[in-house]
Amino acid sequence: MSRDVEVWLTAQDLGKYADVFAENEITLGDLPELTEDDLKEMGLPIGPRRRELKAFADLGTGSQTDMDPEPVLPEAGGAESTVLKSNAERRQLTVIFCDLVGSTALSSRLDPEDMREIMRH
């Protein structure tokens, strides 16, 4: 089993089954093709089988909660951390800001409610 499968299983909160996947030589590319019968043959209980099948479907469509784990990278000192890569879209955003001449000075002299009424008119 590649380290990627272990990282992916850990991200799905099913890391305790990493040894089972390693024994069966499952790679990251094999995951979307696994069936319920495969998982049953591997000895996974019903609950984890259901979670795995849902996660496999999400993995196949690329909608895995907008986050896919990248390989685990060792940090200085030997500790490991999971790095997540976002699948979010970039969208253009336009922001308009309008400042009225003298409004800052006026707002320091008036109550916020009175200022709101003046700005509304």
CSV table of N, CA and C in Angstrom, one decimal:
chain,number,residue,atom,x,y,z
A,1,MET,N,0.8,-1.2,0.0
A,1,MET,CA,0.0,0.0,0.0
A,1,MET,C,0.9,1.2,0.0
A,2,SER,N,0.5,2.2,-0.8
A,2,SER,CA,1.2,3.4,-0.8
A,2,SER,C,0.9,4.3,0.4
A,3,ARG,N,1.7,5.1,0.8
A,3,ARG,CA,1.5,6.0,1.9
A,3,ARG,C,0.3,6.9,1.7
A,4,ASP,N,0.0,7.2,0.4
A,4,ASP,CA,-1.2,8.0,0.1
A,4,ASP,C,-2.5,7.4,0.5
A,5,VAL,N,-2.6,6.1,0.5
A,5,VAL,CA,-3.8,5.4,0.9
A,5,VAL,C,-4.0,5.6,2.4
A,6,GLU,N,-2.9,5.4,3.1
A,6,GLU,CA,-2.9,5.6,4.6
A,6,GLU,C,-3.4,7.0,5.0
A,7,VAL,N,-2.8,8.0,4.3
A,7,VAL,CA,-3.1,9.4,4.5
A,7,VAL,C,-4.6,9.6,4.2
A,8,TRP,N,-5.1,9.1,3.1
A,8,TRP,CA,-6.5,9.2,2.7
A,8,TRP,C,-7.4,8.6,3.7
A,9,LEU,N,-7.1,7.4,4.2
A,9,LEU,CA,-7.9,6.7,5.2
A,9,LEU,C,-7.9,7.5,6.5
A,10,THR,N,-6.8,8.0,6.8
A,10,THR,CA,-6.7,8.8,8.1
A,10,THR,C,-7.6,10.1,7.9
A,11,ALA,N,-7.6,10.7,6.7
A,11,ALA,CA,-8.4,11.9,6.5
A,11,ALA,C,-9.9,11.5,6.6
A,12,GLN,N,-10.3,10.3,6.3
A,12,GLN,CA,-11.7,9.8,6.4
A,12,GLN,C,-12.0,9.3,7.8
A,13,ASP,N,-11.1,9.4,8.7
A,13,ASP,CA,-11.2,8.9,10.1
A,13,ASP,C,-11.4,7.4,10.1
A,14,LEU,N,-10.7,6.8,9.2
A,14,LEU,CA,-10.7,5.3,9.1
A,14,LEU,C,-9.3,4.8,9.0
A,15,GLY,N,-8.3,5.5,9.6
A,15,GLY,CA,-6.9,5.1,9.6
A,15,GLY,C,-6.6,3.8,10.2
A,16,LYS,N,-7.5,3.3,11.1
A,16,LYS,CA,-7.2,2.1,11.8
A,16,LYS,C,-7.3,0.9,10.8
A,17,TYR,N,-7.9,1.1,9.6
A,17,TYR,CA,-8.0,0.0,8.6
A,17,TYR,C,-6.8,0.1,7.6
A,18,ALA,N,-5.8,0.9,7.8
A,18,ALA,CA,-4.7,1.1,6.9
A,18,ALA,C,-4.0,-0.2,6.7
A,19,ASP,N,-3.8,-1.0,7.8
A,19,ASP,CA,-3.1,-2.3,7.7
A,19,ASP,C,-3.9,-3.3,6.8
A,20,VAL,N,-5.2,-3.3,6.9
A,20,VAL,CA,-6.0,-4.2,6.0
A,20,VAL,C,-5.8,-3.8,4.6
A,21,PHE,N,-5.8,-2.5,4.3
A,21,PHE,CA,-5.6,-2.1,2.9
A,21,PHE,C,-4.2,-2.4,2.4
A,22,ALA,N,-3.2,-2.3,3.3
A,22,ALA,CA,-1.8,-2.7,3.0
A,22,ALA,C,-1.7,-4.2,2.7
A,23,GLU,N,-2.3,-5.0,3.5
A,23,GLU,CA,-2.3,-6.4,3.3
A,23,GLU,C,-2.9,-6.8,2.0
A,24,ASN,N,-3.8,-6.1,1.5
A,24,ASN,CA,-4.5,-6.4,0.2
A,24,ASN,C,-3.9,-5.6,-0.9
A,25,GLU,N,-2.8,-4.9,-0.7
A,25,GLU,CA,-2.0,-4.2,-1.7
A,25,GLU,C,-2.9,-3.2,-2.5
A,26,ILE,N,-3.8,-2.5,-1.8
A,26,ILE,CA,-4.7,-1.5,-2.4
A,26,ILE,C,-3.9,-0.2,-2.6
A,27,THR,N,-4.0,0.4,-3.8
A,27,THR,CA,-3.4,1.7,-4.1
A,27,THR,C,-4.4,2.7,-4.2
A,28,LEU,N,-4.0,4.0,-4.2
A,28,LEU,CA,-5.0,5.1,-4.3
A,28,LEU,C,-5.9,5.0,-5.5
A,29,GLY,N,-5.3,4.5,-6.6
A,29,GLY,CA,-6.1,4.4,-7.8
A,29,GLY,C,-7.2,3.3,-7.7
A,30,ASP,N,-6.9,2.3,-6.8
A,30,ASP,CA,-7.9,1.2,-6.7
A,30,ASP,C,-9.1,1.6,-5.9
A,31,LEU,N,-9.0,2.6,-5.1
A,31,LEU,CA,-10.1,3.0,-4.2
A,31,LEU,C,-11.5,3.2,-4.8
A,32,PRO,N,-11.6,4.0,-5.9
A,32,PRO,CA,-12.9,4.2,-6.5
A,32,PRO,C,-13.6,2.9,-7.1
A,33,GLU,N,-12.7,1.9,-7.3
A,33,GLU,CA,-13.3,0.7,-7.9
A,33,GLU,C,-13.6,-0.4,-6.9
A,34,LEU,N,-13.3,-0.2,-5.7
A,34,LEU,CA,-13.6,-1.2,-4.6
A,34,LEU,C,-15.2,-1.3,-4.4
A,35,THR,N,-15.6,-2.5,-4.3
A,35,THR,CA,-17.1,-2.7,-4.1
A,35,THR,C,-17.3,-3.1,-2.6
A,36,GLU,N,-18.6,-3.2,-2.3
A,36,GLU,CA,-19.0,-3.6,-0.9
A,36,GLU,C,-18.5,-5.0,-0.6
A,37,ASP,N,-18.6,-5.9,-1.7
A,37,ASP,CA,-18.1,-7.2,-1.5
A,37,ASP,C,-16.6,-7.3,-1.2
A,38,ASP,N,-15.8,-6.4,-1.9
A,38,ASP,CA,-14.4,-6.3,-1.7
A,38,ASP,C,-14.1,-5.9,-0.2
A,39,LEU,N,-14.8,-4.9,0.3
A,39,LEU,CA,-14.6,-4.5,1.7
A,39,LEU,C,-15.1,-5.6,2.6
A,40,LYS,N,-16.1,-6.3,2.3
A,40,LYS,CA,-16.6,-7.4,3.2
A,40,LYS,C,-15.5,-8.5,3.2
A,41,GLU,N,-14.9,-8.8,2.1
A,41,GLU,CA,-13.9,-9.8,2.0
A,41,GLU,C,-12.7,-9.4,2.8
A,42,MET,N,-12.4,-8.1,2.8
A,42,MET,CA,-11.3,-7.6,3.6
A,42,MET,C,-11.5,-7.6,5.1
A,43,GLY,N,-12.8,-7.8,5.5
A,43,GLY,CA,-13.2,-7.9,6.9
A,43,GLY,C,-13.6,-6.6,7.6
A,44,LEU,N,-14.0,-5.6,6.8
A,44,LEU,CA,-14.4,-4.4,7.4
A,44,LEU,C,-15.9,-4.5,7.9
A,45,PRO,N,-16.2,-4.0,9.1
A,45,PRO,CA,-17.5,-4.0,9.6
A,45,PRO,C,-18.5,-3.1,8.8
A,46,ILE,N,-19.8,-3.3,9.0
A,46,ILE,CA,-20.8,-2.6,8.2
A,46,ILE,C,-20.6,-1.1,8.2
A,47,GLY,N,-20.5,-0.5,9.3
A,47,GLY,CA,-20.4,1.0,9.4
A,47,GLY,C,-19.2,1.5,8.6
A,48,PRO,N,-18.0,1.0,8.9
A,48,PRO,CA,-16.8,1.5,8.1
A,48,PRO,C,-17.0,1.2,6.6
A,49,ARG,N,-17.6,0.1,6.3
A,49,ARG,CA,-17.9,-0.2,4.8
A,49,ARG,C,-18.7,0.9,4.2
A,50,ARG,N,-19.8,1.3,4.9
A,50,ARG,CA,-20.7,2.3,4.3
A,50,ARG,C,-19.9,3.6,4.2
A,51,ARG,N,-19.1,4.0,5.2
A,51,ARG,CA,-18.4,5.3,5.1
A,51,ARG,C,-17.4,5.2,4.0
A,52,GLU,N,-16.7,4.1,3.9
A,52,GLU,CA,-15.7,3.9,2.8
A,52,GLU,C,-16.4,4.0,1.4
A,53,LEU,N,-17.5,3.4,1.2
A,53,LEU,CA,-18.2,3.4,-0.1
A,53,LEU,C,-18.6,4.8,-0.4
A,54,LYS,N,-19.1,5.6,0.6
A,54,LYS,CA,-19.5,7.0,0.3
A,54,LYS,C,-18.2,7.8,0.0
A,55,ALA,N,-17.2,7.6,0.7
A,55,ALA,CA,-15.9,8.3,0.5
A,55,ALA,C,-15.3,8.0,-0.9
A,56,PHE,N,-15.5,6.7,-1.3
A,56,PHE,CA,-15.0,6.2,-2.6
A,56,PHE,C,-15.8,6.9,-3.7
A,57,ALA,N,-17.1,7.0,-3.5
A,57,ALA,CA,-17.9,7.7,-4.5
A,57,ALA,C,-17.5,9.2,-4.6
A,58,ASP,N,-17.3,9.8,-3.5
A,58,ASP,CA,-16.8,11.2,-3.5
A,58,ASP,C,-15.5,11.4,-4.1
A,59,LEU,N,-14.6,10.4,-3.9
A,59,LEU,CA,-13.3,10.4,-4.5
A,59,LEU,C,-13.4,10.3,-6.0
A,60,GLY,N,-14.3,9.5,-6.5
A,60,GLY,CA,-14.4,9.3,-7.9
A,60,GLY,C,-15.0,10.5,-8.6
A,61,THR,N,-15.8,11.3,-7.9
A,61,THR,CA,-16.4,12.5,-8.5
A,61,THR,C,-15.6,13.7,-8.2
A,62,GLY,N,-14.6,13.6,-7.3
A,62,GLY,CA,-13.8,14.8,-7.0
A,62,GLY,C,-14.5,15.7,-6.0
A,63,SER,N,-15.6,15.3,-5.4
A,63,SER,CA,-16.3,16.2,-4.5
A,63,SER,C,-16.1,15.9,-3.0
A,64,GLN,N,-15.0,15.4,-2.7
A,64,GLN,CA,-14.7,15.0,-1.3
A,64,GLN,C,-14.6,16.1,-0.4
A,65,THR,N,-15.7,16.8,0.0
A,65,THR,CA,-15.8,17.9,0.9
A,65,THR,C,-14.7,19.0,0.6
A,66,ASP,N,-14.5,19.1,-0.7
A,66,ASP,CA,-13.6,20.2,-1.2
A,66,ASP,C,-12.1,20.0,-0.7
A,67,MET,N,-11.8,19.0,-0.1
A,67,MET,CA,-10.4,18.8,0.4
A,67,MET,C,-9.9,17.4,0.1
A,68,ASP,N,-8.7,17.3,-0.6
A,68,ASP,CA,-8.1,16.0,-0.8
A,68,ASP,C,-6.7,16.0,-0.2
A,69,PRO,N,-6.4,15.0,0.6
A,69,PRO,CA,-5.1,15.0,1.2
A,69,PRO,C,-4.0,14.8,0.2
A,70,GLU,N,-2.9,15.5,0.5
A,70,GLU,CA,-1.7,15.3,-0.3
A,70,GLU,C,-0.8,14.4,0.6
A,71,PRO,N,0.3,13.9,0.0
A,71,PRO,CA,1.2,13.0,0.8
A,71,PRO,C,1.6,13.7,2.1
A,72,VAL,N,1.9,12.8,3.1
A,72,VAL,CA,2.4,13.3,4.4
A,72,VAL,C,3.8,13.7,4.2
A,73,LEU,N,4.2,14.9,4.7
A,73,LEU,CA,5.5,15.3,4.6
A,73,LEU,C,6.2,15.4,6.0
A,74,PRO,N,7.4,14.8,6.1
A,74,PRO,CA,8.0,14.9,7.4
A,74,PRO,C,8.5,16.4,7.7
A,75,GLU,N,8.2,16.8,8.9
A,75,GLU,CA,8.7,18.1,9.3
A,75,GLU,C,10.0,18.0,10.0
A,76,ALA,N,10.6,19.2,10.3
A,76,ALA,CA,11.8,19.2,11.1
A,76,ALA,C,11.6,18.5,12.4
A,77,GLY,N,12.4,17.6,12.9
A,77,GLY,CA,12.2,16.9,14.1
A,77,GLY,C,11.5,15.6,13.9
A,78,GLY,N,11.2,15.2,12.7
A,78,GLY,CA,10.6,13.9,12.4
A,78,GLY,C,9.1,13.8,12.6
A,79,ALA,N,8.4,14.9,13.0
A,79,ALA,CA,7.0,14.8,13.1
A,79,ALA,C,6.4,14.8,11.8
A,80,GLU,N,5.2,14.2,11.6
A,80,GLU,CA,4.5,14.2,10.3
A,80,GLU,C,3.2,15.1,10.4
A,81,SER,N,2.8,15.7,9.3
A,81,SER,CA,1.6,16.4,9.3
A,81,SER,C,0.9,16.2,8.0
A,82,THR,N,-0.4,16.2,8.0
A,82,THR,CA,-1.2,16.0,6.7
A,82,THR,C,-1.4,17.4,6.1
A,83,VAL,N,-1.1,17.5,4.9
A,83,VAL,CA,-1.3,18.8,4.1
A,83,VAL,C,-2.5,18.6,3.3
A,84,LEU,N,-3.5,19.5,3.4
A,84,LEU,CA,-4.7,19.4,2.6
A,84,LEU,C,-4.7,20.4,1.4
A,85,LYS,N,-5.1,19.9,0.3
A,85,LYS,CA,-5.2,20.7,-0.9
A,85,LYS,C,-6.6,21.1,-1.2
A,86,SER,N,-6.9,22.3,-1.4
A,86,SER,CA,-8.3,22.7,-1.7
A,86,SER,C,-8.7,22.5,-3.1
A,87,ASN,N,-10.0,22.1,-3.3
A,87,ASN,CA,-10.5,21.9,-4.7
A,87,ASN,C,-11.5,23.1,-4.9
A,88,ALA,N,-11.5,24.1,-4.1
A,88,ALA,CA,-12.4,25.2,-4.2
A,88,ALA,C,-12.1,26.0,-5.5
A,89,GLU,N,-13.2,26.6,-6.1
A,89,GLU,CA,-13.1,27.4,-7.3
A,89,GLU,C,-12.6,28.8,-7.0
A,90,ARG,N,-12.0,29.4,-7.9
A,90,ARG,CA,-11.7,30.9,-7.8
A,90,ARG,C,-12.8,31.6,-8.5
A,91,ARG,N,-13.3,32.7,-7.8
A,91,ARG,CA,-14.3,33.5,-8.4
A,91,ARG,C,-13.9,34.9,-8.3
A,92,GLN,N,-14.3,35.7,-9.3
A,92,GLN,CA,-14.0,37.1,-9.3
A,92,GLN,C,-14.9,37.8,-8.4
A,93,LEU,N,-14.4,38.8,-7.7
A,93,LEU,CA,-15.2,39.6,-6.8
A,93,LEU,C,-15.0,41.1,-7.0
A,94,THR,N,-16.0,41.9,-7.1
A,94,THR,CA,-15.9,43.3,-7.3
A,94,THR,C,-16.4,44.0,-6.0
A,95,VAL,N,-15.6,44.9,-5.5
A,95,VAL,CA,-16.0,45.6,-4.3
A,95,VAL,C,-16.0,47.1,-4.6
A,96,ILE,N,-17.1,47.7,-4.2
A,96,ILE,CA,-17.3,49.2,-4.4
A,96,ILE,C,-17.3,49.9,-3.0
A,97,PHE,N,-16.5,50.9,-2.9
A,97,PHE,CA,-16.5,51.7,-1.7
A,97,PHE,C,-16.8,53.1,-2.1
A,98,CYS,N,-17.6,53.8,-1.3
A,98,CYS,CA,-18.0,55.2,-1.5
A,98,CYS,C,-17.8,55.9,-0.2
A,99,ASP,N,-17.0,57.0,-0.3
A,99,ASP,CA,-16.8,57.9,0.9
A,99,ASP,C,-17.3,59.3,0.6
A,100,LEU,N,-18.2,59.7,1.4
A,100,LEU,CA,-18.8,61.1,1.2
A,100,LEU,C,-17.9,62.1,1.9
A,101,VAL,N,-17.6,63.2,1.2
A,101,VAL,CA,-16.8,64.3,1.7
A,101,VAL,C,-17.3,64.8,3.0
A,102,GLY,N,-16.5,64.8,4.1
A,102,GLY,CA,-16.9,65.3,5.4
A,102,GLY,C,-17.7,64.3,6.2
A,103,SER,N,-18.0,63.1,5.7
A,103,SER,CA,-18.8,62.1,6.5
A,103,SER,C,-18.0,61.6,7.8
A,104,THR,N,-16.7,61.5,7.7
A,104,THR,CA,-16.0,61.1,8.9
A,104,THR,C,-16.1,62.1,10.0
A,105,ALA,N,-15.9,63.3,9.7
A,105,ALA,CA,-16.0,64.4,10.7
A,105,ALA,C,-17.4,64.5,11.2
A,106,LEU,N,-18.4,64.4,10.4
A,106,LEU,CA,-19.8,64.4,10.8
A,106,LEU,C,-20.1,63.3,11.7
A,107,SER,N,-19.6,62.1,11.4
A,107,SER,CA,-19.9,60.9,12.2
A,107,SER,C,-19.3,61.0,13.6
A,108,SER,N,-18.3,61.7,13.7
A,108,SER,CA,-17.7,61.9,15.1
A,108,SER,C,-18.5,62.8,16.0
A,109,ARG,N,-19.3,63.7,15.3
A,109,ARG,CA,-20.1,64.6,16.1
A,109,ARG,C,-21.5,64.1,16.4
A,110,LEU,N,-22.0,63.2,15.6
A,110,LEU,CA,-23.4,62.7,15.7
A,110,LEU,C,-23.5,61.3,16.3
A,111,ASP,N,-24.7,61.0,16.8
A,111,ASP,CA,-25.0,59.7,17.3
A,111,ASP,C,-25.1,58.8,16.0
A,112,PRO,N,-24.8,57.5,16.2
A,112,PRO,CA,-24.8,56.6,15.0
A,112,PRO,C,-26.2,56.6,14.4
A,113,GLU,N,-27.3,56.6,15.2
A,113,GLU,CA,-28.7,56.6,14.7
A,113,GLU,C,-28.9,57.8,13.8
A,114,ASP,N,-28.5,59.0,14.3
A,114,ASP,CA,-28.7,60.2,13.5
A,114,ASP,C,-27.9,60.2,12.2
A,115,MET,N,-26.7,59.7,12.3
A,115,MET,CA,-25.8,59.6,11.1
A,115,MET,C,-26.5,58.7,10.1
A,116,ARG,N,-27.0,57.6,10.6
A,116,ARG,CA,-27.7,56.7,9.6
A,116,ARG,C,-28.9,57.4,8.9
A,117,GLU,N,-29.6,58.1,9.6
A,117,GLU,CA,-30.8,58.9,9.0
A,117,GLU,C,-30.3,59.8,8.0
A,118,ILE,N,-29.2,60.6,8.3
A,118,ILE,CA,-28.6,61.5,7.3
A,118,ILE,C,-28.1,60.8,6.1
A,119,MET,N,-27.4,59.7,6.2
A,119,MET,CA,-26.9,58.9,5.1
A,119,MET,C,-28.0,58.3,4.3
A,120,ARG,N,-29.1,57.9,4.9
A,120,ARG,CA,-30.2,57.3,4.2
A,120,ARG,C,-30.9,58.3,3.3
A,121,HIS,N,-31.0,59.6,3.7
A,121,HIS,CA,-31.6,60.6,2.9
A,121,HIS,C,-30.6,61.0,1.8
